[in-house]
Amino acid sequence: MTLGLFDDLPAAAQAPEWLEPGAVVLRGFASDLAAELLAAVGGVAAAAPFRHLVTPGGKRMSVAMTNCGPLGWISDRSGYRYGPVDPDTGARWPAMPALFRQLARDAAEAAGYPGFAPDACLVNRYEPGTQLSLHQDRDEGNYAHPIVSVSLGIPAVFLWGGAERADKARRVGLWHGDVVVWGGPARLRFHGVLPLAQAEHAATGARRINLTFRKAG
Ligand code: MD6
Ligand code: FE
């Protein structure tokens, strides 16, 4: 390991990396909470197991997903939407852990969006080789609210595109504990995740867990 100027500062004290106005990477913002977050993901997945959703076009998504909170994001042959019930279990999505809510609120505030109160947390599970193709997050009711995205486990290359699908996307490495927040003028940017490289992380094994918080209702 290398010793750097910032190693003895709290992770949240690292300088924010602005992707453009409205969108920022907060390096290591969730590092200190990672173990607790992952334990809570285990609890969520025990009640609402990870599954591979099918897109409206009939493709099986390579990323496995589940949700917690009052609303969950789902996809099937009839489209994308948010709903209160897990279609696989017929039960409501598990409650959003207080730790999740507080982290999302704190990260949003650090990015200039105070008072963020998410009602949906999509949990994405990636394995080496899995990817998320370029998309916009536009199934939420109100684009005035930002999105907060937490990366845990093995690293990924995030694609940060533009307002149009064909716009050139830049590549942004995301590591364990990093948090991305976007909203305002950047809220509808195209984005995605490149196929993950083979890797192992002490906290997750050969997996990446992403928590994406939204105000959907
Ligand atoms: C991921 N994230 O990082 C996928 N969407 O695994 C997303 O699709 C995403 O990170 C909206 C806002 C932040 C995100
Ligand atoms: Fe997204």
Tab-separated table of N, CA and C in Angstrom, residues 45-192:
chain	number	residue	atom	x	y	z
A	45	ALA	N	-31.439	-9.321	0.925
A	45	ALA	CA	-31.485	-10.417	-0.058
A	45	ALA	C	-32.085	-11.692	0.524
A	46	ALA	N	-32.047	-11.829	1.864
A	46	ALA	CA	-32.683	-12.994	2.477
A	46	ALA	C	-34.202	-12.903	2.330
A	47	ALA	N	-34.731	-11.676	2.345
A	47	ALA	CA	-36.185	-11.487	2.214
A	47	ALA	C	-36.619	-11.338	0.762
A	48	ALA	N	-35.776	-10.706	-0.034
A	48	ALA	CA	-36.095	-10.446	-1.443
A	48	ALA	C	-34.883	-10.867	-2.261
A	49	PRO	N	-34.807	-12.125	-2.653
A	49	PRO	CA	-33.586	-12.644	-3.287
A	49	PRO	C	-33.212	-11.912	-4.581
A	50	PHE	N	-31.909	-11.834	-4.828
A	50	PHE	CA	-31.422	-11.314	-6.104
A	50	PHE	C	-32.012	-12.150	-7.236
A	51	ARG	N	-32.348	-11.468	-8.316
A	51	ARG	CA	-32.866	-12.147	-9.501
A	51	ARG	C	-32.426	-11.409	-10.764
A	52	HIS	N	-32.473	-12.124	-11.876
A	52	HIS	CA	-32.122	-11.520	-13.160
A	52	HIS	C	-33.407	-11.115	-13.848
A	53	LEU	N	-33.635	-9.814	-13.920
A	53	LEU	CA	-34.853	-9.314	-14.551
A	53	LEU	C	-34.742	-9.453	-16.066
A	54	VAL	N	-35.889	-9.399	-16.700
A	54	VAL	CA	-35.965	-9.463	-18.155
A	54	VAL	C	-36.352	-8.081	-18.656
A	55	THR	N	-35.676	-7.622	-19.718
A	55	THR	CA	-36.013	-6.307	-20.273
A	55	THR	C	-37.311	-6.415	-21.078
A	56	PRO	N	-37.914	-5.243	-21.370
A	56	PRO	CA	-39.125	-5.288	-22.205
A	56	PRO	C	-38.861	-5.966	-23.549
A	57	GLY	N	-37.601	-5.905	-24.013
A	57	GLY	CA	-37.248	-6.560	-25.274
A	57	GLY	C	-37.001	-8.062	-25.138
A	58	GLY	N	-37.071	-8.575	-23.914
A	58	GLY	CA	-36.948	-10.018	-23.713
A	58	GLY	C	-35.558	-10.511	-23.356
A	59	LYS	N	-34.620	-9.578	-23.112
A	59	LYS	CA	-33.268	-10.011	-22.745
A	59	LYS	C	-33.126	-10.156	-21.235
A	60	ARG	N	-32.428	-11.191	-20.810
A	60	ARG	CA	-32.146	-11.375	-19.385
A	60	ARG	C	-30.997	-10.459	-19.007
A	61	MET	N	-31.190	-9.648	-17.967
A	61	MET	CA	-30.122	-8.738	-17.540
A	61	MET	C	-29.015	-9.539	-16.863
A	62	SER	N	-27.756	-9.203	-17.170
A	62	SER	CA	-26.650	-9.963	-16.574
A	62	SER	C	-26.434	-9.584	-15.113
A	63	VAL	N	-26.815	-8.360	-14.757
A	63	VAL	CA	-26.713	-7.908	-13.372
A	63	VAL	C	-27.924	-8.438	-12.601
A	64	ALA	N	-27.668	-9.009	-11.419
A	64	ALA	CA	-28.764	-9.487	-10.573
A	64	ALA	C	-29.239	-8.335	-9.694
A	65	MET	N	-30.546	-8.262	-9.442
A	65	MET	CA	-31.102	-7.110	-8.732
A	65	MET	C	-32.091	-7.519	-7.646
A	66	THR	N	-32.168	-6.652	-6.636
A	66	THR	CA	-33.265	-6.699	-5.686
A	66	THR	C	-33.483	-5.262	-5.214
A	67	ASN	N	-34.407	-5.066	-4.290
A	67	ASN	CA	-34.743	-3.720	-3.835
A	67	ASN	C	-35.061	-3.725	-2.359
A	68	CYS	N	-34.941	-2.547	-1.748
A	68	CYS	CA	-35.538	-2.341	-0.436
A	68	CYS	C	-36.131	-0.940	-0.394
A	69	GLY	N	-37.047	-0.757	0.556
A	69	GLY	CA	-37.741	0.530	0.662
A	69	GLY	C	-39.174	0.401	0.176
A	70	PRO	N	-39.942	1.473	0.314
A	70	PRO	CA	-41.359	1.424	-0.066
A	70	PRO	C	-41.587	1.062	-1.532
A	71	LEU	N	-40.653	1.451	-2.394
A	71	LEU	CA	-40.814	1.157	-3.822
A	71	LEU	C	-39.589	0.420	-4.342
A	72	GLY	N	-39.814	-0.483	-5.269
A	72	GLY	CA	-38.720	-1.200	-5.919
A	72	GLY	C	-38.815	-1.056	-7.423
A	73	TRP	N	-37.647	-1.045	-8.071
A	73	TRP	CA	-37.623	-0.937	-9.538
A	73	TRP	C	-37.716	-2.330	-10.132
A	74	ILE	N	-38.597	-2.491	-11.085
A	74	ILE	CA	-38.722	-3.788	-11.746
A	74	ILE	C	-38.831	-3.635	-13.253
A	75	SER	N	-38.430	-4.679	-13.924
A	75	SER	CA	-38.515	-4.736	-15.383
A	75	SER	C	-39.072	-6.098	-15.755
A	76	ASP	N	-39.968	-6.103	-16.738
A	76	ASP	CA	-40.425	-7.368	-17.312
A	76	ASP	C	-40.893	-7.094	-18.740
A	77	ARG	N	-41.536	-8.050	-19.355
A	77	ARG	CA	-41.914	-7.884	-20.752
A	77	ARG	C	-42.825	-6.684	-20.961
A	78	SER	N	-43.529	-6.256	-19.901
A	78	SER	CA	-44.467	-5.139	-20.087
A	78	SER	C	-43.827	-3.780	-19.843
A	79	GLY	N	-42.570	-3.734	-19.385
A	79	GLY	CA	-41.897	-2.447	-19.246
A	79	GLY	C	-41.128	-2.311	-17.951
A	80	TYR	N	-40.648	-1.101	-17.724
A	80	TYR	CA	-39.928	-0.735	-16.491
A	80	TYR	C	-40.882	0.029	-15.596
A	81	ARG	N	-40.822	-0.192	-14.311
A	81	ARG	CA	-41.666	0.593	-13.404
A	81	ARG	C	-41.203	0.411	-11.958
A	82	TYR	N	-41.773	1.208	-11.081
A	82	TYR	CA	-41.599	1.038	-9.641
A	82	TYR	C	-42.866	0.465	-9.061
A	83	GLY	N	-42.733	-0.421	-8.077
A	83	GLY	CA	-43.904	-0.962	-7.410
A	83	GLY	C	-43.578	-1.332	-5.986
A	84	PRO	N	-44.603	-1.425	-5.125
A	84	PRO	CA	-44.395	-1.710	-3.705
A	84	PRO	C	-44.173	-3.186	-3.393
A	85	VAL	N	-44.460	-4.056	-4.352
A	85	VAL	CA	-44.454	-5.491	-4.078
A	85	VAL	C	-43.393	-6.180	-4.939
A	86	ASP	N	-42.683	-7.121	-4.314
A	86	ASP	CA	-41.734	-7.959	-5.038
A	86	ASP	C	-42.524	-8.992	-5.836
A	87	PRO	N	-42.458	-8.939	-7.164
A	87	PRO	CA	-43.262	-9.890	-7.938
A	87	PRO	C	-42.863	-11.351	-7.690
A	88	ASP	N	-41.636	-11.583	-7.226
A	88	ASP	CA	-41.196	-12.971	-6.995
A	88	ASP	C	-41.763	-13.563	-5.703
A	89	THR	N	-41.976	-12.705	-4.693
A	89	THR	CA	-42.451	-13.229	-3.398
A	89	THR	C	-43.897	-12.843	-3.127
A	90	GLY	N	-44.400	-11.830	-3.815
A	90	GLY	CA	-45.743	-11.331	-3.539
A	90	GLY	C	-45.818	-10.471	-2.288
A	91	ALA	N	-44.674	-10.271	-1.624
A	91	ALA	CA	-44.644	-9.461	-0.394
A	91	ALA	C	-44.087	-8.075	-0.713
A	92	ARG	N	-44.309	-7.146	0.193
A	92	ARG	CA	-43.693	-5.827	0.038
A	92	ARG	C	-42.180	-5.972	0.063
A	93	TRP	N	-41.487	-5.047	-0.594
A	93	TRP	CA	-40.030	-5.038	-0.512
A	93	TRP	C	-39.611	-4.851	0.939
A	94	PRO	N	-38.497	-5.424	1.350
A	94	PRO	CA	-38.034	-5.212	2.722
A	94	PRO	C	-37.789	-3.723	3.007
A	95	ALA	N	-37.892	-3.375	4.270
A	95	ALA	CA	-37.697	-1.975	4.671
A	95	ALA	C	-36.296	-1.508	4.299
A	96	MET	N	-36.177	-0.216	4.041
A	96	MET	CA	-34.860	0.357	3.784
A	96	MET	C	-34.156	0.564	5.130
A	97	PRO	N	-32.998	-0.069	5.328
A	97	PRO	CA	-32.298	0.114	6.606
A	97	PRO	C	-32.032	1.602	6.873
A	98	ALA	N	-32.149	2.007	8.128
A	98	ALA	CA	-31.929	3.414	8.489
A	98	ALA	C	-30.539	3.877	8.053
A	99	LEU	N	-29.578	2.983	8.142
A	99	LEU	CA	-28.209	3.304	7.725
A	99	LEU	C	-28.150	3.690	6.241
A	100	PHE	N	-28.928	3.001	5.417
A	100	PHE	CA	-28.970	3.315	3.984
A	100	PHE	C	-29.533	4.723	3.795
A	101	ARG	N	-30.654	4.967	4.459
A	101	ARG	CA	-31.324	6.261	4.287
A	101	ARG	C	-30.414	7.414	4.700
A	102	GLN	N	-29.733	7.215	5.817
A	102	GLN	CA	-28.869	8.283	6.321
A	102	GLN	C	-27.677	8.511	5.393
A	103	LEU	N	-27.086	7.436	4.923
A	103	LEU	CA	-25.958	7.569	3.995
A	103	LEU	C	-26.388	8.314	2.726
A	104	ALA	N	-27.533	7.936	2.188
A	104	ALA	CA	-28.013	8.583	0.960
A	104	ALA	C	-28.247	10.070	1.200
A	105	ARG	N	-28.835	10.376	2.345
A	105	ARG	CA	-29.096	11.772	2.679
A	105	ARG	C	-27.798	12.562	2.827
A	106	ASP	N	-26.842	11.975	3.546
A	106	ASP	CA	-25.569	12.662	3.793
A	106	ASP	C	-24.793	12.873	2.487
A	107	ALA	N	-24.798	11.863	1.631
A	107	ALA	CA	-24.065	11.995	0.359
A	107	ALA	C	-24.727	13.050	-0.521
A	108	ALA	N	-26.041	13.032	-0.570
A	108	ALA	CA	-26.746	14.034	-1.380
A	108	ALA	C	-26.434	15.430	-0.857
A	109	GLU	N	-26.428	15.570	0.448
A	109	GLU	CA	-26.143	16.887	1.021
A	109	GLU	C	-24.719	17.333	0.667
A	110	ALA	N	-23.781	16.401	0.751
A	110	ALA	CA	-22.389	16.737	0.419
A	110	ALA	C	-22.252	17.168	-1.042
A	111	ALA	N	-23.197	16.718	-1.874
A	111	ALA	CA	-23.152	17.064	-3.297
A	111	ALA	C	-23.989	18.297	-3.609
A	112	GLY	N	-24.598	18.876	-2.556
A	112	GLY	CA	-25.377	20.096	-2.779
A	112	GLY	C	-26.863	19.873	-2.918
A	113	TYR	N	-27.339	18.689	-2.491
A	113	TYR	CA	-28.774	18.377	-2.552
A	113	TYR	C	-29.282	18.040	-1.143
A	114	PRO	N	-29.500	19.042	-0.313
A	114	PRO	CA	-29.938	18.752	1.059
A	114	PRO	C	-31.374	18.211	1.086
A	115	GLY	N	-31.658	17.405	2.121
A	115	GLY	CA	-33.031	16.939	2.340
A	115	GLY	C	-33.451	15.768	1.476
A	116	PHE	N	-32.507	15.056	0.874
A	116	PHE	CA	-32.869	13.910	0.023
A	116	PHE	C	-33.465	12.799	0.889
A	117	ALA	N	-34.657	12.348	0.525
A	117	ALA	CA	-35.362	11.308	1.282
A	117	ALA	C	-35.779	10.197	0.322
A	118	PRO	N	-34.882	9.242	0.062
A	118	PRO	CA	-35.179	8.207	-0.936
A	118	PRO	C	-36.310	7.289	-0.471
A	119	ASP	N	-37.117	6.850	-1.431
A	119	ASP	CA	-38.148	5.847	-1.129
A	119	ASP	C	-37.878	4.542	-1.877
A	120	ALA	N	-36.764	4.485	-2.583
A	120	ALA	CA	-36.417	3.269	-3.324
A	120	ALA	C	-34.917	3.074	-3.279
A	121	CYS	N	-34.504	1.849	-3.029
A	121	CYS	CA	-33.083	1.492	-3.127
A	121	CYS	C	-32.981	0.239	-3.972
A	122	LEU	N	-32.448	0.422	-5.176
A	122	LEU	CA	-32.179	-0.702	-6.080
A	122	LEU	C	-30.798	-1.252	-5.733
A	123	VAL	N	-30.720	-2.537	-5.515
A	123	VAL	CA	-29.450	-3.185	-5.187
A	123	VAL	C	-29.026	-4.023	-6.394
A	124	ASN	N	-27.876	-3.676	-6.956
A	124	ASN	CA	-27.360	-4.379	-8.134
A	124	ASN	C	-26.176	-5.250	-7.733
A	125	ARG	N	-26.153	-6.467	-8.222
A	125	ARG	CA	-25.026	-7.370	-7.937
A	125	ARG	C	-24.355	-7.787	-9.244
A	126	TYR	N	-23.087	-7.418	-9.367
A	126	TYR	CA	-22.298	-7.705	-10.573
A	126	TYR	C	-21.283	-8.783	-10.282
A	127	GLU	N	-21.034	-9.619	-11.282
A	127	GLU	CA	-19.915	-10.558	-11.235
A	127	GLU	C	-19.012	-10.245	-12.417
A	128	PRO	N	-17.771	-10.712	-12.400
A	128	PRO	CA	-16.899	-10.436	-13.548
A	128	PRO	C	-17.608	-10.817	-14.851
A	129	GLY	N	-17.486	-9.939	-15.833
A	129	GLY	CA	-18.128	-10.182	-17.126
A	129	GLY	C	-19.500	-9.549	-17.264
A	130	THR	N	-20.145	-9.218	-16.141
A	130	THR	CA	-21.474	-8.610	-16.251
A	130	THR	C	-21.352	-7.113	-16.465
A	131	GLN	N	-22.391	-6.526	-17.041
A	131	GLN	CA	-22.354	-5.118	-17.424
A	131	GLN	C	-23.762	-4.539	-17.390
A	132	LEU	N	-23.798	-3.212	-17.486
A	132	LEU	CA	-25.084	-2.522	-17.581
A	132	LEU	C	-24.953	-1.568	-18.756
A	133	SER	N	-25.739	-1.786	-19.789
A	133	SER	CA	-25.555	-0.963	-20.978
A	133	SER	C	-26.086	0.450	-20.746
A	134	LEU	N	-25.677	1.355	-21.629
A	134	LEU	CA	-26.009	2.777	-21.480
A	134	LEU	C	-27.519	2.959	-21.330
A	135	HIS	N	-27.906	3.745	-20.352
A	135	HIS	CA	-29.325	3.996	-20.102
A	135	HIS	C	-29.481	5.337	-19.397
A	136	GLN	N	-30.718	5.807	-19.350
A	136	GLN	CA	-31.065	6.954	-18.504
A	136	GLN	C	-31.918	6.426	-17.364
A	137	ASP	N	-31.865	7.078	-16.209
A	137	ASP	CA	-32.781	6.738	-15.116
A	137	ASP	C	-33.962	7.685	-15.246
A	138	ARG	N	-35.023	7.190	-15.850
A	138	ARG	CA	-36.143	8.104	-16.106
A	138	ARG	C	-37.483	7.465	-15.796
A	139	ASP	N	-37.493	6.510	-14.874
A	139	ASP	CA	-38.755	5.895	-14.468
A	139	ASP	C	-39.277	6.495	-13.163
A	140	GLU	N	-38.585	7.524	-12.666
A	140	GLU	CA	-38.988	8.150	-11.417
A	140	GLU	C	-39.981	9.269	-11.725
A	141	GLY	N	-40.789	9.609	-10.715
A	141	GLY	CA	-41.858	10.568	-10.959
A	141	GLY	C	-41.379	12.006	-11.094
A	142	ASN	N	-40.237	12.316	-10.495
A	142	ASN	CA	-39.865	13.719	-10.355
A	142	ASN	C	-38.352	13.839	-10.469
A	143	TYR	N	-37.896	14.462	-11.540
A	143	TYR	CA	-36.454	14.555	-11.769
A	143	TYR	C	-35.796	15.664	-10.953
A	144	ALA	N	-36.565	16.323	-10.091
A	144	ALA	CA	-35.961	17.334	-9.218
A	144	ALA	C	-35.072	16.676	-8.167
A	145	HIS	N	-35.295	15.379	-7.889
A	145	HIS	CA	-34.507	14.699	-6.864
A	145	HIS	C	-33.265	14.073	-7.490
A	146	PRO	N	-32.166	14.100	-6.763
A	146	PRO	CA	-30.952	13.479	-7.287
A	146	PRO	C	-31.007	11.961	-7.150
A	147	ILE	N	-29.974	11.306	-7.642
A	147	ILE	CA	-29.769	9.877	-7.443
A	147	ILE	C	-28.444	9.729	-6.717
A	148	VAL	N	-28.412	8.785	-5.791
A	148	VAL	CA	-27.182	8.508	-5.037
A	148	VAL	C	-26.813	7.055	-5.276
A	149	SER	N	-25.584	6.814	-5.666
A	149	SER	CA	-25.154	5.479	-6.071
A	149	SER	C	-23.885	5.095	-5.318
A	150	VAL	N	-23.938	3.971	-4.614
A	150	VAL	CA	-22.850	3.542	-3.732
A	150	VAL	C	-22.202	2.292	-4.317
A	151	SER	N	-20.890	2.295	-4.435
A	151	SER	CA	-20.152	1.151	-4.975
A	151	SER	C	-19.444	0.392	-3.855
A	152	LEU	N	-19.600	-0.928	-3.855
A	152	LEU	CA	-18.962	-1.787	-2.857
A	152	LEU	C	-18.360	-3.002	-3.562
A	153	GLY	N	-17.229	-3.469	-3.043
A	153	GLY	CA	-16.635	-4.676	-3.610
A	153	GLY	C	-15.680	-4.382	-4.746
A	154	ILE	N	-15.637	-5.274	-5.730
A	154	ILE	CA	-14.640	-5.139	-6.792
A	154	ILE	C	-14.933	-3.909	-7.651
A	155	PRO	N	-13.883	-3.350	-8.273
A	155	PRO	CA	-14.063	-2.095	-9.007
A	155	PRO	C	-14.816	-2.273	-10.322
A	156	ALA	N	-15.306	-1.137	-10.804
A	156	ALA	CA	-16.005	-1.111	-12.083
A	156	ALA	C	-15.585	0.133	-12.844
A	157	VAL	N	-15.787	0.091	-14.152
A	157	VAL	CA	-15.612	1.288	-14.974
A	157	VAL	C	-17.004	1.787	-15.337
A	158	PHE	N	-17.297	2.955	-14.812
A	158	PHE	CA	-18.586	3.597	-15.032
A	158	PHE	C	-18.473	4.423	-16.306
A	159	LEU	N	-19.515	4.363	-17.125
A	159	LEU	CA	-19.573	5.167	-18.343
A	159	LEU	C	-20.439	6.377	-18.067
A	160	TRP	N	-19.864	7.529	-18.289
A	160	TRP	CA	-20.597	8.766	-18.044
A	160	TRP	C	-20.800	9.458	-19.389
A	161	GLY	N	-21.995	9.380	-19.899
A	161	GLY	CA	-22.289	9.879	-21.236
A	161	GLY	C	-22.910	11.258	-21.217
A	162	GLY	N	-23.671	11.529	-22.242
A	162	GLY	CA	-24.267	12.850	-22.393
A	162	GLY	C	-25.777	12.786	-22.414
A	163	ALA	N	-26.372	13.771	-23.033
A	163	ALA	CA	-27.831	13.859	-23.089
A	163	ALA	C	-28.412	12.913	-24.141
A	164	GLU	N	-27.571	12.516	-25.092
A	164	GLU	CA	-28.027	11.609	-26.151
A	164	GLU	C	-27.241	10.309	-26.051
A	165	ARG	N	-27.889	9.214	-26.415
A	165	ARG	CA	-27.237	7.908	-26.329
A	165	ARG	C	-25.919	7.869	-27.111
A	166	ALA	N	-25.889	8.558	-28.248
A	166	ALA	CA	-24.701	8.491	-29.112
A	166	ALA	C	-23.553	9.384	-28.622
A	167	ASP	N	-23.795	10.226	-27.632
A	167	ASP	CA	-22.731	11.109	-27.143
A	167	ASP	C	-21.574	10.281	-26.584
A	168	LYS	N	-20.396	10.791	-26.799
A	168	LYS	CA	-19.208	10.089	-26.310
A	168	LYS	C	-19.272	9.980	-24.779
A	169	ALA	N	-18.967	8.781	-24.268
A	169	ALA	CA	-18.998	8.570	-22.814
A	169	ALA	C	-17.569	8.547	-22.274
A	170	ARG	N	-17.375	9.202	-21.137
A	170	ARG	CA	-16.066	9.076	-20.505
A	170	ARG	C	-16.079	7.936	-19.506
A	171	ARG	N	-14.910	7.431	-19.185
A	171	ARG	CA	-14.781	6.276	-18.297
A	171	ARG	C	-14.310	6.730	-16.929
A	172	VAL	N	-15.034	6.302	-15.909
A	172	VAL	CA	-14.749	6.720	-14.536
A	172	VAL	C	-14.615	5.464	-13.684
A	173	GLY	N	-13.446	5.252	-13.098
A	173	GLY	CA	-13.280	4.098	-12.220
A	173	GLY	C	-14.055	4.304	-10.923
A	174	LEU	N	-14.769	3.266	-10.480
A	174	LEU	CA	-15.462	3.322	-9.188
A	174	LEU	C	-14.976	2.169	-8.329
A	175	TRP	N	-14.571	2.510	-7.100
A	175	TRP	CA	-14.019	1.532	-6.175
A	175	TRP	C	-14.878	1.416	-4.916
A	176	HIS	N	-14.575	0.388	-4.161
A	176	HIS	CA	-15.220	0.114	-2.872
A	176	HIS	C	-15.331	1.384	-2.023
A	177	GLY	N	-16.523	1.768	-1.693
A	177	GLY	CA	-16.743	2.940	-0.836
A	177	GLY	C	-17.021	4.225	-1.587
A	178	ASP	N	-16.839	4.226	-2.902
A	178	ASP	CA	-17.122	5.457	-3.661
A	178	ASP	C	-18.631	5.678	-3.784
A	179	VAL	N	-19.010	6.936	-3.806
A	179	VAL	CA	-20.426	7.304	-3.965
A	179	VAL	C	-20.523	8.326	-5.099
A	180	VAL	N	-21.443	8.082	-6.009
A	180	VAL	CA	-21.714	9.037	-7.083
A	180	VAL	C	-23.089	9.650	-6.814
A	181	VAL	N	-23.154	10.970	-6.944
A	181	VAL	CA	-24.437	11.661	-6.777
A	181	VAL	C	-24.679	12.466	-8.037
A	182	TRP	N	-25.886	12.359	-8.598
A	182	TRP	CA	-26.178	13.280	-9.677
A	182	TRP	C	-27.610	13.715	-9.682
A	183	GLY	N	-27.785	14.922	-10.190
A	183	GLY	CA	-29.112	15.513	-10.240
A	183	GLY	C	-29.044	16.797	-11.021
A	184	GLY	N	-30.034	17.631	-10.822
A	184	GLY	CA	-30.054	18.931	-11.467
A	184	GLY	C	-29.857	18.809	-12.968
A	185	PRO	N	-28.918	19.583	-13.513
A	185	PRO	CA	-28.738	19.602	-14.962
A	185	PRO	C	-28.215	18.279	-15.517
A	186	ALA	N	-27.699	17.405	-14.645
A	186	ALA	CA	-27.108	16.135	-15.103
A	186	ALA	C	-28.048	14.948	-14.873
A	187	ARG	N	-29.239	15.202	-14.389
A	187	ARG	CA	-30.112	14.125	-13.913
A	187	ARG	C	-30.442	13.061	-14.967
A	188	LEU	N	-30.527	13.468	-16.222
A	188	LEU	CA	-30.959	12.513	-17.256
A	188	LEU	C	-29.808	12.073	-18.172
A	189	ARG	N	-28.592	12.169	-17.688
A	189	ARG	CA	-27.449	11.731	-18.481
A	189	ARG	C	-27.484	10.218	-18.737
A	190	PHE	N	-27.063	9.849	-19.937
A	190	PHE	CA	-26.849	8.425	-20.206
A	190	PHE	C	-25.637	7.942	-19.410
A	191	HIS	N	-25.734	6.721	-18.915
A	191	HIS	CA	-24.650	6.144	-18.125
A	191	HIS	C	-24.756	4.626	-18.163
A	192	GLY	N	-23.688	3.959	-17.781
A	192	GLY	CA	-23.680	2.500	-17.782
A	192	GLY	C	-22.433	1.978	-17.095
